C-alpha cells in the first residue's frame, strides 16, 4: 500500500506543478491560440482583486506570475518541497478567498481552487517526498 501512496504523492505534486506552470504559460502566450494572454490576465486579476486599488493590479499580476512560476518549478523538481507546498496552499487559498469576495462562492468551487489549495496543504503533511531533489540531497547528506 505504501508504494501506491508514494506514486499518488508524486503524481499529485506533478499535477499541482503543472497547474501553476500551465496558468503562467497561458498568460505569457506560450499555449499559442489557447493562451489567455497578458492583457486578459491583467483584466481578470483586476476583477478577482476588486477590493485592491486599480494601480496595484499590475504589481499583483507580476507577483502572482513570478510566485506561481517559482512554486511550479520547485514542485516539479521536488526541491524545498514542503515550503513550496505550504506556499502554494496559502497562495491558492488567498486566490480562492479573493474570488469568493469578488464573485461569490460558485466560481472558486467551479474552478476547484479550494481543492487545489487543500491538496497542496495535504501534501505538505507528508514526511518524505520520494523521487524528489529533496530526497537525493537528504541521501547524500547521510552518506
PDB file of C-alpha atoms in Angstrom:
ATOM      1  CA  UNK A   1       0.000   0.000   0.000  1.00  0.00           C
ATOM      2  CA  UNK A   2       2.851   2.407   0.818  1.00  0.00           C
ATOM      3  CA  UNK A   3       4.160   2.126  -2.748  1.00  0.00           C
ATOM      4  CA  UNK A   4       0.810   3.319  -4.146  1.00  0.00           C
ATOM      5  CA  UNK A   5       0.871   6.243  -1.735  1.00  0.00           C
ATOM      6  CA  UNK A   6       4.326   7.219  -2.986  1.00  0.00           C
ATOM      7  CA  UNK A   7       3.037   7.211  -6.566  1.00  0.00           C
ATOM      8  CA  UNK A   8      -0.034   9.217  -5.578  1.00  0.00           C
ATOM      9  CA  UNK A   9       2.112  11.821  -3.816  1.00  0.00           C
ATOM     10  CA  UNK A  10       4.397  12.126  -6.840  1.00  0.00           C
ATOM     11  CA  UNK A  11       1.511  12.415  -9.297  1.00  0.00           C
ATOM     12  CA  UNK A  12      -0.326  14.977  -7.169  1.00  0.00           C
ATOM     13  CA  UNK A  13       2.862  17.013  -6.800  1.00  0.00           C
ATOM     14  CA  UNK A  14       3.324  16.970 -10.584  1.00  0.00           C
ATOM     15  CA  UNK A  15      -0.338  17.860 -11.135  1.00  0.00           C
ATOM     16  CA  UNK A  16      -0.042  20.879  -8.838  1.00  0.00           C
ATOM     17  CA  UNK A  17       3.200  21.953 -10.516  1.00  0.00           C
ATOM     18  CA  UNK A  18       1.741  21.683 -13.995  1.00  0.00           C
ATOM     19  CA  UNK A  19      -1.367  23.566 -12.876  1.00  0.00           C
ATOM     20  CA  UNK A  20       0.790  26.531 -11.894  1.00  0.00           C
ATOM     21  CA  UNK A  21       3.051  26.299 -14.930  1.00  0.00           C
ATOM     22  CA  UNK A  22       0.156  25.942 -17.365  1.00  0.00           C
ATOM     23  CA  UNK A  23      -1.553  29.058 -15.998  1.00  0.00           C
ATOM     24  CA  UNK A  24       1.679  31.034 -16.298  1.00  0.00           C
ATOM     25  CA  UNK A  25       2.289  29.682 -19.799  1.00  0.00           C
ATOM     26  CA  UNK A  26      -1.196  30.752 -20.851  1.00  0.00           C
ATOM     27  CA  UNK A  27      -0.847  34.319 -19.652  1.00  0.00           C
ATOM     28  CA  UNK A  28       2.578  34.574 -21.324  1.00  0.00           C
ATOM     29  CA  UNK A  29       1.176  33.322 -24.631  1.00  0.00           C
ATOM     30  CA  UNK A  30       3.093  30.030 -24.649  1.00  0.00           C
ATOM     31  CA  UNK A  31      -0.033  27.965 -25.389  1.00  0.00           C
ATOM     32  CA  UNK A  32      -0.453  29.666 -28.757  1.00  0.00           C
ATOM     33  CA  UNK A  33      -4.071  30.220 -29.729  1.00  0.00           C
ATOM     34  CA  UNK A  34      -5.178  28.570 -26.462  1.00  0.00           C
ATOM     35  CA  UNK A  35      -3.431  31.245 -24.395  1.00  0.00           C
ATOM     36  CA  UNK A  36      -5.341  33.839 -22.429  1.00  0.00           C
ATOM     37  CA  UNK A  37      -2.581  36.427 -22.873  1.00  0.00           C
ATOM     38  CA  UNK A  38      -1.191  39.027 -20.500  1.00  0.00           C
ATOM     39  CA  UNK A  39      -3.837  41.709 -21.132  1.00  0.00           C
ATOM     40  CA  UNK A  40      -6.677  39.295 -20.428  1.00  0.00           C
ATOM     41  CA  UNK A  41      -4.873  38.155 -17.292  1.00  0.00           C
ATOM     42  CA  UNK A  42      -4.484  41.748 -16.109  1.00  0.00           C
ATOM     43  CA  UNK A  43      -8.192  42.306 -16.665  1.00  0.00           C
ATOM     44  CA  UNK A  44      -9.049  39.103 -14.763  1.00  0.00           C
ATOM     45  CA  UNK A  45      -6.619  39.954 -11.948  1.00  0.00           C
ATOM     46  CA  UNK A  46      -8.404  43.293 -11.604  1.00  0.00           C
ATOM     47  CA  UNK A  47     -11.766  41.554 -11.330  1.00  0.00           C
ATOM     48  CA  UNK A  48     -10.555  38.951  -8.830  1.00  0.00           C
ATOM     49  CA  UNK A  49      -8.878  41.640  -6.720  1.00  0.00           C
ATOM     50  CA  UNK A  50     -11.788  44.049  -6.971  1.00  0.00           C
ATOM     51  CA  UNK A  51     -11.021  45.277  -3.452  1.00  0.00           C
ATOM     52  CA  UNK A  52      -7.492  46.415  -4.424  1.00  0.00           C
ATOM     53  CA  UNK A  53      -6.691  49.839  -5.868  1.00  0.00           C
ATOM     54  CA  UNK A  54      -6.502  49.680  -9.684  1.00  0.00           C
ATOM     55  CA  UNK A  55      -2.880  50.857  -9.754  1.00  0.00           C
ATOM     56  CA  UNK A  56      -1.884  47.808  -7.633  1.00  0.00           C
ATOM     57  CA  UNK A  57      -3.219  45.282 -10.170  1.00  0.00           C
ATOM     58  CA  UNK A  58      -0.145  45.148 -12.453  1.00  0.00           C
ATOM     59  CA  UNK A  59       2.104  44.552  -9.434  1.00  0.00           C
ATOM     60  CA  UNK A  60      -0.260  41.863  -8.112  1.00  0.00           C
ATOM     61  CA  UNK A  61      -0.295  40.200 -11.555  1.00  0.00           C
ATOM     62  CA  UNK A  62       3.502  40.221 -11.865  1.00  0.00           C
ATOM     63  CA  UNK A  63       3.974  38.977  -8.294  1.00  0.00           C
ATOM     64  CA  UNK A  64       1.426  36.191  -8.811  1.00  0.00           C
ATOM     65  CA  UNK A  65       3.094  35.152 -12.065  1.00  0.00           C
ATOM     66  CA  UNK A  66       6.578  35.049 -10.537  1.00  0.00           C
ATOM     67  CA  UNK A  67       5.323  33.197  -7.456  1.00  0.00           C
ATOM     68  CA  UNK A  68       3.392  30.633  -9.496  1.00  0.00           C
ATOM     69  CA  UNK A  69       6.428  30.087 -11.750  1.00  0.00           C
ATOM     70  CA  UNK A  70       8.797  29.521  -8.840  1.00  0.00           C
ATOM     71  CA  UNK A  71       6.367  27.274  -6.950  1.00  0.00           C
ATOM     72  CA  UNK A  72       5.608  25.269 -10.087  1.00  0.00           C
ATOM     73  CA  UNK A  73       9.295  24.658 -10.756  1.00  0.00           C
ATOM     74  CA  UNK A  74      10.057  23.798  -7.117  1.00  0.00           C
ATOM     75  CA  UNK A  75       7.202  21.298  -7.036  1.00  0.00           C
ATOM     76  CA  UNK A  76       8.140  19.785 -10.371  1.00  0.00           C
ATOM     77  CA  UNK A  77      11.723  19.014  -9.321  1.00  0.00           C
ATOM     78  CA  UNK A  78      10.854  18.373  -5.678  1.00  0.00           C
ATOM     79  CA  UNK A  79      13.152  20.955  -4.144  1.00  0.00           C
ATOM     80  CA  UNK A  80      12.189  22.641  -0.859  1.00  0.00           C
ATOM     81  CA  UNK A  81       9.000  20.677  -1.379  1.00  0.00           C
ATOM     82  CA  UNK A  82       7.367  21.252   1.991  1.00  0.00           C
ATOM     83  CA  UNK A  83       7.994  25.006   1.774  1.00  0.00           C
ATOM     84  CA  UNK A  84       6.667  25.107  -1.801  1.00  0.00           C
ATOM     85  CA  UNK A  85       3.540  23.185  -0.818  1.00  0.00           C
ATOM     86  CA  UNK A  86       2.750  25.408   2.157  1.00  0.00           C
ATOM     87  CA  UNK A  87       3.312  28.494  -0.001  1.00  0.00           C
ATOM     88  CA  UNK A  88       1.156  27.001  -2.783  1.00  0.00           C
ATOM     89  CA  UNK A  89      -1.603  26.276  -0.305  1.00  0.00           C
ATOM     90  CA  UNK A  90      -1.525  29.818   1.084  1.00  0.00           C
ATOM     91  CA  UNK A  91      -1.362  31.384  -2.379  1.00  0.00           C
ATOM     92  CA  UNK A  92      -4.277  29.397  -3.758  1.00  0.00           C
ATOM     93  CA  UNK A  93      -6.342  29.833  -0.602  1.00  0.00           C
ATOM     94  CA  UNK A  94      -5.782  33.587  -0.891  1.00  0.00           C
ATOM     95  CA  UNK A  95      -6.850  33.394  -4.518  1.00  0.00           C
ATOM     96  CA  UNK A  96      -9.965  31.396  -3.579  1.00  0.00           C
ATOM     97  CA  UNK A  97     -10.903  33.915  -0.885  1.00  0.00           C
ATOM     98  CA  UNK A  98     -10.369  36.835  -3.280  1.00  0.00           C
ATOM     99  CA  UNK A  99     -12.542  35.080  -5.868  1.00  0.00           C
ATOM    100  CA  UNK A 100     -15.213  34.461  -3.238  1.00  0.00           C
ATOM    101  CA  UNK A 101     -15.198  38.119  -2.202  1.00  0.00           C
ATOM    102  CA  UNK A 102     -15.320  39.385  -5.793  1.00  0.00           C
ATOM    103  CA  UNK A 103     -17.600  36.823  -7.480  1.00  0.00           C
ATOM    104  CA  UNK A 104     -19.262  34.778  -4.748  1.00  0.00           C
ATOM    105  CA  UNK A 105     -18.603  31.188  -3.730  1.00  0.00           C
ATOM    106  CA  UNK A 106     -19.599  29.491  -7.009  1.00  0.00           C
ATOM    107  CA  UNK A 107     -16.544  30.461  -9.109  1.00  0.00           C
ATOM    108  CA  UNK A 108     -13.843  29.184  -6.744  1.00  0.00           C
ATOM    109  CA  UNK A 109     -15.861  25.992  -6.266  1.00  0.00           C
ATOM    110  CA  UNK A 110     -16.352  25.528 -10.031  1.00  0.00           C
ATOM    111  CA  UNK A 111     -12.638  26.076 -10.677  1.00  0.00           C
ATOM    112  CA  UNK A 112     -11.661  23.787  -7.773  1.00  0.00           C
ATOM    113  CA  UNK A 113      -9.419  26.436  -6.231  1.00  0.00           C
ATOM    114  CA  UNK A 114     -10.190  25.228  -2.698  1.00  0.00           C
ATOM    115  CA  UNK A 115      -9.378  21.652  -3.784  1.00  0.00           C
ATOM    116  CA  UNK A 116      -6.054  22.815  -5.261  1.00  0.00           C
ATOM    117  CA  UNK A 117      -5.239  24.644  -2.029  1.00  0.00           C
ATOM    118  CA  UNK A 118      -6.149  21.772   0.280  1.00  0.00           C
ATOM    119  CA  UNK A 119      -4.322  19.237  -1.934  1.00  0.00           C
ATOM    120  CA  UNK A 120      -1.163  21.306  -1.514  1.00  0.00           C
ATOM    121  CA  UNK A 121      -1.799  21.555   2.235  1.00  0.00           C
ATOM    122  CA  UNK A 122      -2.335  17.787   2.492  1.00  0.00           C
ATOM    123  CA  UNK A 123       0.889  17.080   0.593  1.00  0.00           C
ATOM    124  CA  UNK A 124       2.732  19.445   2.942  1.00  0.00           C
ATOM    125  CA  UNK A 125       1.999  16.985   5.771  1.00  0.00           C
ATOM    126  CA  UNK A 126       3.980  14.180   4.094  1.00  0.00           C
ATOM    127  CA  UNK A 127       7.216  13.334   5.881  1.00  0.00           C
ATOM    128  CA  UNK A 128       9.426  12.452   2.872  1.00  0.00           C
ATOM    129  CA  UNK A 129       8.965  13.019  -0.850  1.00  0.00           C
ATOM    130  CA  UNK A 130      10.073  10.054  -2.953  1.00  0.00           C
ATOM    131  CA  UNK A 131      11.573  10.807  -6.346  1.00  0.00           C
ATOM    132  CA  UNK A 132      12.476  14.378  -5.458  1.00  0.00           C
ATOM    133  CA  UNK A 133      15.583  16.519  -5.345  1.00  0.00           C
ATOM    134  CA  UNK A 134      14.982  16.798  -1.593  1.00  0.00           C
ATOM    135  CA  UNK A 135      15.344  13.013  -1.282  1.00  0.00           C
ATOM    136  CA  UNK A 136      18.594  12.997  -3.271  1.00  0.00           C
ATOM    137  CA  UNK A 137      20.054  15.803  -1.154  1.00  0.00           C
ATOM    138  CA  UNK A 138      18.978  14.071   2.059  1.00  0.00           C
ATOM    139  CA  UNK A 139      20.563  10.768   0.998  1.00  0.00           C
ATOM    140  CA  UNK A 140      23.824  12.500   0.069  1.00  0.00           C
ATOM    141  CA  UNK A 141      23.994  14.181   3.498  1.00  0.00           C
ATOM    142  CA  UNK A 142      23.589  10.861   5.302  1.00  0.00           C
ATOM    143  CA  UNK A 143      26.214   9.035   3.185  1.00  0.00           C
TER     144      UNK A 143
END
